[in-house]
Structure formats: C-alpha cells, structure tokens
mmCIF file of C-alpha atoms and ligand atoms in Angstrom:
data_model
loop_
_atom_site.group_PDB
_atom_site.id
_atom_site.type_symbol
_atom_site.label_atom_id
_atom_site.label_comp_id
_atom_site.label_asym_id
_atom_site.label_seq_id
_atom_site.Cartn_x
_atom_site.Cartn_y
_atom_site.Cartn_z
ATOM 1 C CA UNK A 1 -27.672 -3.382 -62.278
ATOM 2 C CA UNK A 2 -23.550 -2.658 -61.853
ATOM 3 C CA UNK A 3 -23.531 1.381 -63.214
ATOM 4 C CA UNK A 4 -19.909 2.478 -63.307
ATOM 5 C CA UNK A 5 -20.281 6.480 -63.693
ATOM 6 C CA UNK A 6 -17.321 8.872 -64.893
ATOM 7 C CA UNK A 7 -14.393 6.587 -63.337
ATOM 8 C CA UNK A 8 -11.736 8.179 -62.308
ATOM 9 C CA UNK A 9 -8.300 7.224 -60.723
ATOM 10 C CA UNK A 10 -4.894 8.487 -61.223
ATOM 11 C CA UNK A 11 -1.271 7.503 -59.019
ATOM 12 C CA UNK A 12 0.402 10.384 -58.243
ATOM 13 C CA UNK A 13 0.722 12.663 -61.440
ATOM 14 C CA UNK A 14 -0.402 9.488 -63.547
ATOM 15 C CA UNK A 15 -3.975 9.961 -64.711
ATOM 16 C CA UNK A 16 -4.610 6.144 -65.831
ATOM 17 C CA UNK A 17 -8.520 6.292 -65.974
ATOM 18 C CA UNK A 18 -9.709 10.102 -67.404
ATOM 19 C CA UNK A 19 -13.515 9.420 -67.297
ATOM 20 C CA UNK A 20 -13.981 5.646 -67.453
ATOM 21 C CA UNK A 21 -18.196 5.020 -67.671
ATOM 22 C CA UNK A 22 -20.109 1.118 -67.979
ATOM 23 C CA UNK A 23 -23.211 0.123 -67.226
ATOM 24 C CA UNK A 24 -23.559 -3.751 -66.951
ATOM 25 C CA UNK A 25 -26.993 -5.843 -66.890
ATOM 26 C CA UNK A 26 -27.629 -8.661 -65.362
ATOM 27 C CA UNK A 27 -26.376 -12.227 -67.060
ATOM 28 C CA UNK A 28 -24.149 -10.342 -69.357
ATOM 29 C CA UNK A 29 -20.945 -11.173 -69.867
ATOM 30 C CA UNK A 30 -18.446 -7.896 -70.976
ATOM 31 C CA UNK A 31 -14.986 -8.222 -72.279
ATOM 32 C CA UNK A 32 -12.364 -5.410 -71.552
ATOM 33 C CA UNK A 33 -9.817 -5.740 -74.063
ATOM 34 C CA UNK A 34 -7.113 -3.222 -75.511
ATOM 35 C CA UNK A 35 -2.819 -2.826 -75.287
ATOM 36 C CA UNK A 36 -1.185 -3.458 -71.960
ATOM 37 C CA UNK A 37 -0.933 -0.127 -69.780
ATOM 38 C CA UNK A 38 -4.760 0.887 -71.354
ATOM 39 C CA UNK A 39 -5.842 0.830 -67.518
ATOM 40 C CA UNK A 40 -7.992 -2.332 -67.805
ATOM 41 C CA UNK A 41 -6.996 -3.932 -64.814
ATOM 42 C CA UNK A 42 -7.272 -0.794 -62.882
ATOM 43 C CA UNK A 43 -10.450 -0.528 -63.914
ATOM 44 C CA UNK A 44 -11.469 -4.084 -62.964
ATOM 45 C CA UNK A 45 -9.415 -3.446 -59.776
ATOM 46 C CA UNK A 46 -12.117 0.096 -59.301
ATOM 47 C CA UNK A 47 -15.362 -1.699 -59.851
ATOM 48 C CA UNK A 48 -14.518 -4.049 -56.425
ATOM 49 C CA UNK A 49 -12.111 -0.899 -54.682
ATOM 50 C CA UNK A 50 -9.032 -3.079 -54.705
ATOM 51 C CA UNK A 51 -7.887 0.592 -55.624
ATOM 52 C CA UNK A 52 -9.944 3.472 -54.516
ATOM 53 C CA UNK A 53 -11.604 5.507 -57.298
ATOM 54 C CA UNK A 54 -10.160 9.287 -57.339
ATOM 55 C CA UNK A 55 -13.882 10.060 -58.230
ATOM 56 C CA UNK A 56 -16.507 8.892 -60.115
ATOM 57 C CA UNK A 57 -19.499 7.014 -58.873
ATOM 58 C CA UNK A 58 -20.030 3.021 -58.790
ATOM 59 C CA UNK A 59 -24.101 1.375 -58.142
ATOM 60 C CA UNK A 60 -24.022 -2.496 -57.500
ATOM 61 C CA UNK A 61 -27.547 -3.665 -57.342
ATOM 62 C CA UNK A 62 -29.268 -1.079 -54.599
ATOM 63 C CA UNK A 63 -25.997 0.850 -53.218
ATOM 64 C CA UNK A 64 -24.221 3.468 -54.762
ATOM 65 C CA UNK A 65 -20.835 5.151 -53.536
ATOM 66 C CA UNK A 66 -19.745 8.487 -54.680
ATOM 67 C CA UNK A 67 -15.859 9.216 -54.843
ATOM 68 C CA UNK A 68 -16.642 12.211 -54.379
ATOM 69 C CA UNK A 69 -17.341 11.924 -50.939
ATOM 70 C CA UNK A 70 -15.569 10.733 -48.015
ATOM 71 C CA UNK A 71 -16.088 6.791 -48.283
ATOM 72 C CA UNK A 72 -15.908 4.698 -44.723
ATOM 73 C CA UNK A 73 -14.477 1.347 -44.794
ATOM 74 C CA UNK A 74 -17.795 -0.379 -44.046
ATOM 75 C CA UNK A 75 -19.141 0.895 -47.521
ATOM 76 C CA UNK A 76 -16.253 -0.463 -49.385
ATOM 77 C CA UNK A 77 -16.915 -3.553 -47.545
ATOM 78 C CA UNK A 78 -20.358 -3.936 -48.101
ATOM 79 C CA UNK A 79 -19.700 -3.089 -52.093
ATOM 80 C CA UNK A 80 -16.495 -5.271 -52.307
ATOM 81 C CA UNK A 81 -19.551 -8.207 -50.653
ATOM 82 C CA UNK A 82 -21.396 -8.007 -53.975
ATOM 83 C CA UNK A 83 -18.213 -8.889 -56.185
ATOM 84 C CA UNK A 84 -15.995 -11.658 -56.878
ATOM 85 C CA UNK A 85 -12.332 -11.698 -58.448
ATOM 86 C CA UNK A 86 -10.858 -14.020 -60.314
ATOM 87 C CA UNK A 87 -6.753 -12.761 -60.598
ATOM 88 C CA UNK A 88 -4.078 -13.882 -63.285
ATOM 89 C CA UNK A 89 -2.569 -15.520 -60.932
ATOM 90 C CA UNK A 90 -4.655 -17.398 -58.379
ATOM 91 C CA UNK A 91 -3.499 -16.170 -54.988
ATOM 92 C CA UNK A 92 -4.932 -19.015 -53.425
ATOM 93 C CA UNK A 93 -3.809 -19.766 -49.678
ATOM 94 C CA UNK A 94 -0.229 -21.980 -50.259
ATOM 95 C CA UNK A 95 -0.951 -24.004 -46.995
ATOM 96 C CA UNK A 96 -4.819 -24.534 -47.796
ATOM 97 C CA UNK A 97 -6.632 -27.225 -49.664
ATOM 98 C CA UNK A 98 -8.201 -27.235 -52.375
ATOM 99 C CA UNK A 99 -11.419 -27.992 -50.698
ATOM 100 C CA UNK A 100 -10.110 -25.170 -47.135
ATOM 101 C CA UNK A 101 -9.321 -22.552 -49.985
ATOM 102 C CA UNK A 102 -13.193 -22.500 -51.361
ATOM 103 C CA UNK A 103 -14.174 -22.938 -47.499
ATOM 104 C CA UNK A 104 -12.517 -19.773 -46.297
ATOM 105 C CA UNK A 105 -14.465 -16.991 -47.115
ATOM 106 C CA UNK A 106 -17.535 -18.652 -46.528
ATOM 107 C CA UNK A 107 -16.343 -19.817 -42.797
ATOM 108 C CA UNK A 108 -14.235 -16.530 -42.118
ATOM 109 C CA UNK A 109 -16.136 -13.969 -43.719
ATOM 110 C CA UNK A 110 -20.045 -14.734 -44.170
ATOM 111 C CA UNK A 111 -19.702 -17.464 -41.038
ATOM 112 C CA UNK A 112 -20.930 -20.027 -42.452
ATOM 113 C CA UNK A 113 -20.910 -23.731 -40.488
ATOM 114 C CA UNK A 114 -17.997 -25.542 -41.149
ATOM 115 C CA UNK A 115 -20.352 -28.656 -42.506
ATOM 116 C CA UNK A 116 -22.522 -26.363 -44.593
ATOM 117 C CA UNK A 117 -19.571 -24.610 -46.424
ATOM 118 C CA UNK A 118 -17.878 -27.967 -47.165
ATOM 119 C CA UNK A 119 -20.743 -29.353 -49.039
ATOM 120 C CA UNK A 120 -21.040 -26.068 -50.901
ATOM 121 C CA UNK A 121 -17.158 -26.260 -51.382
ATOM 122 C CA UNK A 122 -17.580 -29.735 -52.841
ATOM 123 C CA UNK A 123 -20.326 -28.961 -54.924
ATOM 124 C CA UNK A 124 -18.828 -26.252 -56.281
ATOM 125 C CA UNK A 125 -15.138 -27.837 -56.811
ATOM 126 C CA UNK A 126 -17.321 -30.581 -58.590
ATOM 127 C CA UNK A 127 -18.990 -27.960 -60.695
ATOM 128 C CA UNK A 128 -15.627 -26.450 -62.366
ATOM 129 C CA UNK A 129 -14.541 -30.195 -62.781
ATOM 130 C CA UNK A 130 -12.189 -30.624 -59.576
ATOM 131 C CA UNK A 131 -13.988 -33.263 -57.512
ATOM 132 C CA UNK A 132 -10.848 -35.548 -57.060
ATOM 133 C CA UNK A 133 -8.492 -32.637 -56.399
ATOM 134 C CA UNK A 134 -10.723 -31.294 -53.402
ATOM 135 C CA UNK A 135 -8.098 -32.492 -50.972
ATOM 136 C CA UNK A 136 -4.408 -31.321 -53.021
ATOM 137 C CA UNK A 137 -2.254 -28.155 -51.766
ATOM 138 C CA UNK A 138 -2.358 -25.862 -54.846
ATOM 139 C CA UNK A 139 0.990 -26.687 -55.785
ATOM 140 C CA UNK A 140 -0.253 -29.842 -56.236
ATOM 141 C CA UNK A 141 -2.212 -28.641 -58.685
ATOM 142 C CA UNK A 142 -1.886 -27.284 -62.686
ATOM 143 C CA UNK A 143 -1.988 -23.621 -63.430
ATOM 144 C CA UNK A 144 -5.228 -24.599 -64.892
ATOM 145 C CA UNK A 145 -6.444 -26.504 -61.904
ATOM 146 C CA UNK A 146 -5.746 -23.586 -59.594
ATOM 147 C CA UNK A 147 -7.284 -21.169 -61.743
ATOM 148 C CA UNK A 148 -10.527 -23.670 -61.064
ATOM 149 C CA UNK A 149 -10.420 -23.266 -57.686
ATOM 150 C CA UNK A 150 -9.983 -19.546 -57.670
ATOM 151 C CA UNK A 151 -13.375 -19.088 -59.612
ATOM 152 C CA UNK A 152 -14.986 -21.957 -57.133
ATOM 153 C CA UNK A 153 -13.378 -19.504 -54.990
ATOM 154 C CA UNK A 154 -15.375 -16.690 -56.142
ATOM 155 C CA UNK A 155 -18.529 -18.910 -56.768
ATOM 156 C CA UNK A 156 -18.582 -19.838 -52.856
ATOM 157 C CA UNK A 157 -19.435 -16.285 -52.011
ATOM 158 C CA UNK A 158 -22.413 -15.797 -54.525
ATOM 159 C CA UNK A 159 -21.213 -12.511 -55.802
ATOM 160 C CA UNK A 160 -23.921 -10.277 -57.848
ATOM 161 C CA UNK A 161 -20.710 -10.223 -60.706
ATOM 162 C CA UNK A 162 -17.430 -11.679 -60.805
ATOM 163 C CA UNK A 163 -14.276 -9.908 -62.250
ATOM 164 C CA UNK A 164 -11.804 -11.767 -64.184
ATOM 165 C CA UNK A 165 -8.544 -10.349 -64.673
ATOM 166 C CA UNK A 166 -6.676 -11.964 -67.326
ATOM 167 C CA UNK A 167 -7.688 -15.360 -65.836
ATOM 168 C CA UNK A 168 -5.748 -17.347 -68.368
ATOM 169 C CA UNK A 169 -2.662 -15.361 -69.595
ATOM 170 C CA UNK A 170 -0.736 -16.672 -67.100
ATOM 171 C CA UNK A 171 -1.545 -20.779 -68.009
ATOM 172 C CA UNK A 172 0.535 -22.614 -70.759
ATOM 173 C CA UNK A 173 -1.340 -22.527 -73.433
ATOM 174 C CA UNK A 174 -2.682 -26.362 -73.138
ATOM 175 C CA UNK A 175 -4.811 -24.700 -69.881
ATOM 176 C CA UNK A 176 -6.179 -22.350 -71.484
ATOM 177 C CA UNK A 177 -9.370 -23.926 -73.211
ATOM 178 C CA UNK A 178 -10.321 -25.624 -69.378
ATOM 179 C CA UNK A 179 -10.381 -22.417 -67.602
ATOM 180 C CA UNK A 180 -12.322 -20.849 -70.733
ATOM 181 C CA UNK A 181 -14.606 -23.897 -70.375
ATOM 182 C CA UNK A 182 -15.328 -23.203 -67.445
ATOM 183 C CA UNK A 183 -16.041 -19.210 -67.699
ATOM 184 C CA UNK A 184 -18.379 -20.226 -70.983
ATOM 185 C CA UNK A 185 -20.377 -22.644 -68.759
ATOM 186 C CA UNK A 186 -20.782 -19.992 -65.990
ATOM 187 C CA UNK A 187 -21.788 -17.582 -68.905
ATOM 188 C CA UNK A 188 -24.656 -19.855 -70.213
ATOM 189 C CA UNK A 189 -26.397 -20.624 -66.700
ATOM 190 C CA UNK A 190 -26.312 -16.340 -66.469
ATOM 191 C CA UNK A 191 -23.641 -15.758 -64.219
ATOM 192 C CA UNK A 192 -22.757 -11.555 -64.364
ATOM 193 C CA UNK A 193 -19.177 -11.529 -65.589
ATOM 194 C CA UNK A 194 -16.410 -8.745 -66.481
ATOM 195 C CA UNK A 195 -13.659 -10.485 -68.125
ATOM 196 C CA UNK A 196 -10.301 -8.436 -68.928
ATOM 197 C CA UNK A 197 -8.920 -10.971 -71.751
ATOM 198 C CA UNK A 198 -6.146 -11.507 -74.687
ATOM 199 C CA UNK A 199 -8.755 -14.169 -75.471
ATOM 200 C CA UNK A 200 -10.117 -12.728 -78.533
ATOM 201 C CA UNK A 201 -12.171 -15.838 -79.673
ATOM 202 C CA UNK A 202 -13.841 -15.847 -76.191
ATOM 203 C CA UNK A 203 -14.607 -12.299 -76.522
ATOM 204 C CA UNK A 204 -16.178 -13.321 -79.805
ATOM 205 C CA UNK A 205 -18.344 -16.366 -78.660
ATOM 206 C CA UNK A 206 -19.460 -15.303 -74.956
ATOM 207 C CA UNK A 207 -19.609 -12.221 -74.759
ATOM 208 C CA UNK A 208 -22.665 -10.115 -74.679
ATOM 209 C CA UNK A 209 -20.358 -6.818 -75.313
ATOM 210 C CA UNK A 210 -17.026 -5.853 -75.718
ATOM 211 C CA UNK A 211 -15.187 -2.942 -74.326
ATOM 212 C CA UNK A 212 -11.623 -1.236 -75.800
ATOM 213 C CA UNK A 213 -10.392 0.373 -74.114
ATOM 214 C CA UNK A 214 -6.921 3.151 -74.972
ATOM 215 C CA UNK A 215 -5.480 5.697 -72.784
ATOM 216 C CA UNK A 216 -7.701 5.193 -69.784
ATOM 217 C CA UNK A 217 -11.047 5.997 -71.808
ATOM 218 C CA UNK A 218 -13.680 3.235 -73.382
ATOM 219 C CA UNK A 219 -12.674 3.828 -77.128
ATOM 220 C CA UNK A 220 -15.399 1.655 -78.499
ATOM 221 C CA UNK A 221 -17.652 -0.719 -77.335
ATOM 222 C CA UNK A 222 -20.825 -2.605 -78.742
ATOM 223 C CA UNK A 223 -22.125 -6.510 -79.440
ATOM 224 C CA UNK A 224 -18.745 -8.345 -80.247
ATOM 225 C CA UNK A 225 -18.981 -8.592 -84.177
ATOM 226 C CA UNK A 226 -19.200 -4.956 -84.285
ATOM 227 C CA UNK A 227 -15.856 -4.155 -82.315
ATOM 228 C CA UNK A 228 -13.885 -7.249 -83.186
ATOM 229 C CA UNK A 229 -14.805 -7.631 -87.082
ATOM 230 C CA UNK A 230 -16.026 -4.341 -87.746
ATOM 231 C CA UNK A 231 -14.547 -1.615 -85.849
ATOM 232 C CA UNK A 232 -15.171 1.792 -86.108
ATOM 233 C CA UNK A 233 -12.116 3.722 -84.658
ATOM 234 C CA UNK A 234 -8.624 3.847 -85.974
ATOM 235 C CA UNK A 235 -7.330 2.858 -82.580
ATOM 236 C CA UNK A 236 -9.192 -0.324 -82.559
ATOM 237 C CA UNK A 237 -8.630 -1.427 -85.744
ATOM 238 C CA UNK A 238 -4.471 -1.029 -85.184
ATOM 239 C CA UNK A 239 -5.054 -2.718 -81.705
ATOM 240 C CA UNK A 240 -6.989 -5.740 -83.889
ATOM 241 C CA UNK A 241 -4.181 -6.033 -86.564
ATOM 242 C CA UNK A 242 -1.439 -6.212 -84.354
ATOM 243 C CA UNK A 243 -3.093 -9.231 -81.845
ATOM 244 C CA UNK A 244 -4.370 -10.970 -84.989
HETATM 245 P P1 ADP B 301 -3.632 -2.734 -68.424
HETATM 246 O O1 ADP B 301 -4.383 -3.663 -67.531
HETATM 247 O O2 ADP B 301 -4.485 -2.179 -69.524
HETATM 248 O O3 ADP B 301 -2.339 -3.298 -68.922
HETATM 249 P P2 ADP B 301 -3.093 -1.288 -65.992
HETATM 250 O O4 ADP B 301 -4.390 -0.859 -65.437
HETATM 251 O O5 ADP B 301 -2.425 -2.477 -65.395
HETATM 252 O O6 ADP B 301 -3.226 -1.451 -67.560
HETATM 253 O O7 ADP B 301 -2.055 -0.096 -65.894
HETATM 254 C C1 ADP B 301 -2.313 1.201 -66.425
HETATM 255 C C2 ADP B 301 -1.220 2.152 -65.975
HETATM 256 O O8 ADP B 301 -1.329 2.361 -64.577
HETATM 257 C C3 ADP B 301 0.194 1.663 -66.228
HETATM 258 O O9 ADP B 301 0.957 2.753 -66.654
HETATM 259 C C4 ADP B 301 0.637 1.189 -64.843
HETATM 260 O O10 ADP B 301 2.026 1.288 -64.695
HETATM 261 C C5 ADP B 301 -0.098 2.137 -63.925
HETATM 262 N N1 ADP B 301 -0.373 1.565 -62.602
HETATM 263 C C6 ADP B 301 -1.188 0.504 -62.335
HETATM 264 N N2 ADP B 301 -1.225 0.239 -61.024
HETATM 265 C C7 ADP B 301 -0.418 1.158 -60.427
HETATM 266 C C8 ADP B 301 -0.038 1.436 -59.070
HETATM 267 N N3 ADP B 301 -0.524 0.701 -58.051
HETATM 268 N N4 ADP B 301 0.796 2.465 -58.848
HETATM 269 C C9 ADP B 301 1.268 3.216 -59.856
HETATM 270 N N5 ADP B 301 0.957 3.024 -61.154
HETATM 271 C C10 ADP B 301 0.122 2.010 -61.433
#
C-alpha cells in the first residue's frame, strides 16, 4: 500500500539517503531506528515531501510520483493529503486551542463546517485522553499533552499513514509512557504508522517490523525479535550495545 522505491536525496555534495527502499502494508506499524545523522528523519521527512526526493519513486495507495520526473506542486499536494506527521516537537499553532489546533486543517484545508470539525475535534481530543484540555493554549499544556494534540492533529485529517518523528525524545521522561500509550492504542485499532524512535521497548512490543538504518541505506530490517535480539549485521549489533 505505501511502496518507497530506491530513495534518494542528497544536500548539496551530502548524499544522506544512497538508495533508501520500504514497502509498508496496511495496519502495520514500522520502526526506523539507528545512530543520529543515519538519515531517518530525512527519510520520514521524503515519504510526505517535507524534502523533495533527488530520485527515487514513492506509491501511496493508487498514486505514484517518480523523482525522476518533473513533479508539480499539485502532486506533492495530493500525496502529502494521504499522510500525517507527528514532529518531536509539536509545532502546534501558539495562539490556537487545543480544541482550534485539531480544527484547523479540517476547516482550512479539507473545508470542513466549523460544527462538524468541532465534534470530530472533540472526539478525537477525547480519544488520546484530552477531553478537559480541549479549551487550553498549548503552553498551557505538558510536553506530553501537546504531543496528544499533535497526533489528534494528525488523526483529524484521516491520513492513509501517519509519520512519527521521534514523537517522544523531546518529553521528560515521566511523558513518555502517555504519548507511547497513545501510539500503542492507535496501533491495535490498525492505524498505518512509521515511527522513527529511541524507544527500543516500543519497537519491541508494537511493531510489526523494524528498520536500521546506517549511512543512508536500510542495514537490516525484519519482525522486531530478529533485529533487536538477534541481529544479523555487525553494524546493528554495535548500534544495540551502545543504546542498551
Ligand atoms: P537522523 O534522523 O538519522 O539523525 P537526519 O536525517 O536528521 O538523520 O540527518 C542525516 C544527515 O543529513 C545529517 O548529516 C544532517 O546534518 C543532514 N541534513 C538533514 N537535513 C538537512 C538539510 N535540510 N540541509 C543539509 N543537511 C541536512
């Protein structure tokens, strides 16, 4: 369903994904781990064109765009429509509720009536465990809190997979487990998730696969116990020992 074929993307002289390939099925949940600089987040950052492949080919559900080519903005558009992303830190709007940030794409961008999106807003703040926040600024909130609304955030748009980039590294370590919570619970009703995570014992217990990746190539990947307790390469097995 998401087919990420022979990613490619450098800055400048800096080649940080060589040939970068995933396919993804539907209600899976894949973790992207490996050491900071691997080109994780650029390749989460690919897969919804927050940065523009250099080439390489991405498929979400029926439509495909090939690097290759020229690519118009209404492509991009219409691909970045299928995904959601959840960022380390939330970049929720400062001067926006709770309750307006979740409403905002769904008033703005798919034009939704005001009264629909709020009940969907509410429902959804409700869902990650918000329902008496709905009305703070996020300053108002915890790192944890805010994280919340940045996946109701994502939720609100009904994305065919959501992107997580480090959702939690940024939280004091008491927020962690809520946000994680959270991402499990999405996991077990089938949500499609890509998850770039430090989390290791997440990657263990949700995860349908796990991904290392080293030097902007996939090193290894397979079911979770493989990679995590029984790696194959030398890479991954350093990368393990030095985390653990
Ligand atoms: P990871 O998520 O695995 O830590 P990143 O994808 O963030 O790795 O970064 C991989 C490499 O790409 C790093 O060397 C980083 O400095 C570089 N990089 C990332 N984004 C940019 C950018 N916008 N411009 C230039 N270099 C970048």
């Amino acid at each position: 369903m998401i087919k990420l074929e022979n990613i490619k993307k450098s800055f400048g002289e800096l080649e940080v994904l060589k040939d970068v390939s995933l396919n993804v099925e539907k209600g899976t949940v894949t973790a992207i781990i490996g050491p900071s600089g691997s080109g994780k987040t650029t390749f989460l950052r690919c897969i919804n064109i927050l940065e523009q492949p250099t080439d390489g080919k991405i498929t979400i559900d029926e439509q495909t765009i090939d690097f290759s080519n020229k690519v118009s903005k209404k492509e991009i558009i219409s691909l970045r429509s299928k995904t959601g992303m959840v960022f380390q830190q939330h970049h929720l709007f400062p001067h926006l509720t709770a309750l307006e940030n979740v409403m905002e794409g769904l008033v703005t961008v798919q034009k939704v009536k005001k009264d629909v999106a709020k009940k969907k807003a509410i429902d959804l703040l409700t869902k990650v465990g918000l329902e008496e926040k709905i009305n703070l600024l996020p300053h108002q909130l915890s790192g944890g809190q805010q994280q919340r609304v940045g996946i109701a955030r994502a939720l609100a748009l009904e994305p065919t997979v959501i992107l997580f980039d480090e959702p939690t590294s940024a939280l004091d370590p008491e927020l962690v487990q809520e946000v994680l919570k959270v991402m499990k619970e999405l996991a077990e009703e089938g949500m499609t998730m890509i998850v770039v995570t430090h989390e290791m014992k997440f990657a263990r217990d949700v995860a349908d696969e796990v991904i290392f990746m080293d030097g902007g190539y996939i090193v290894e990947q397979g079911h979770p116990k493989d990679v995590l307790e029984h790696p194959k390469h030398a890479r991954t097995k350093q990368f393990l020992q030095l985390i653990q």
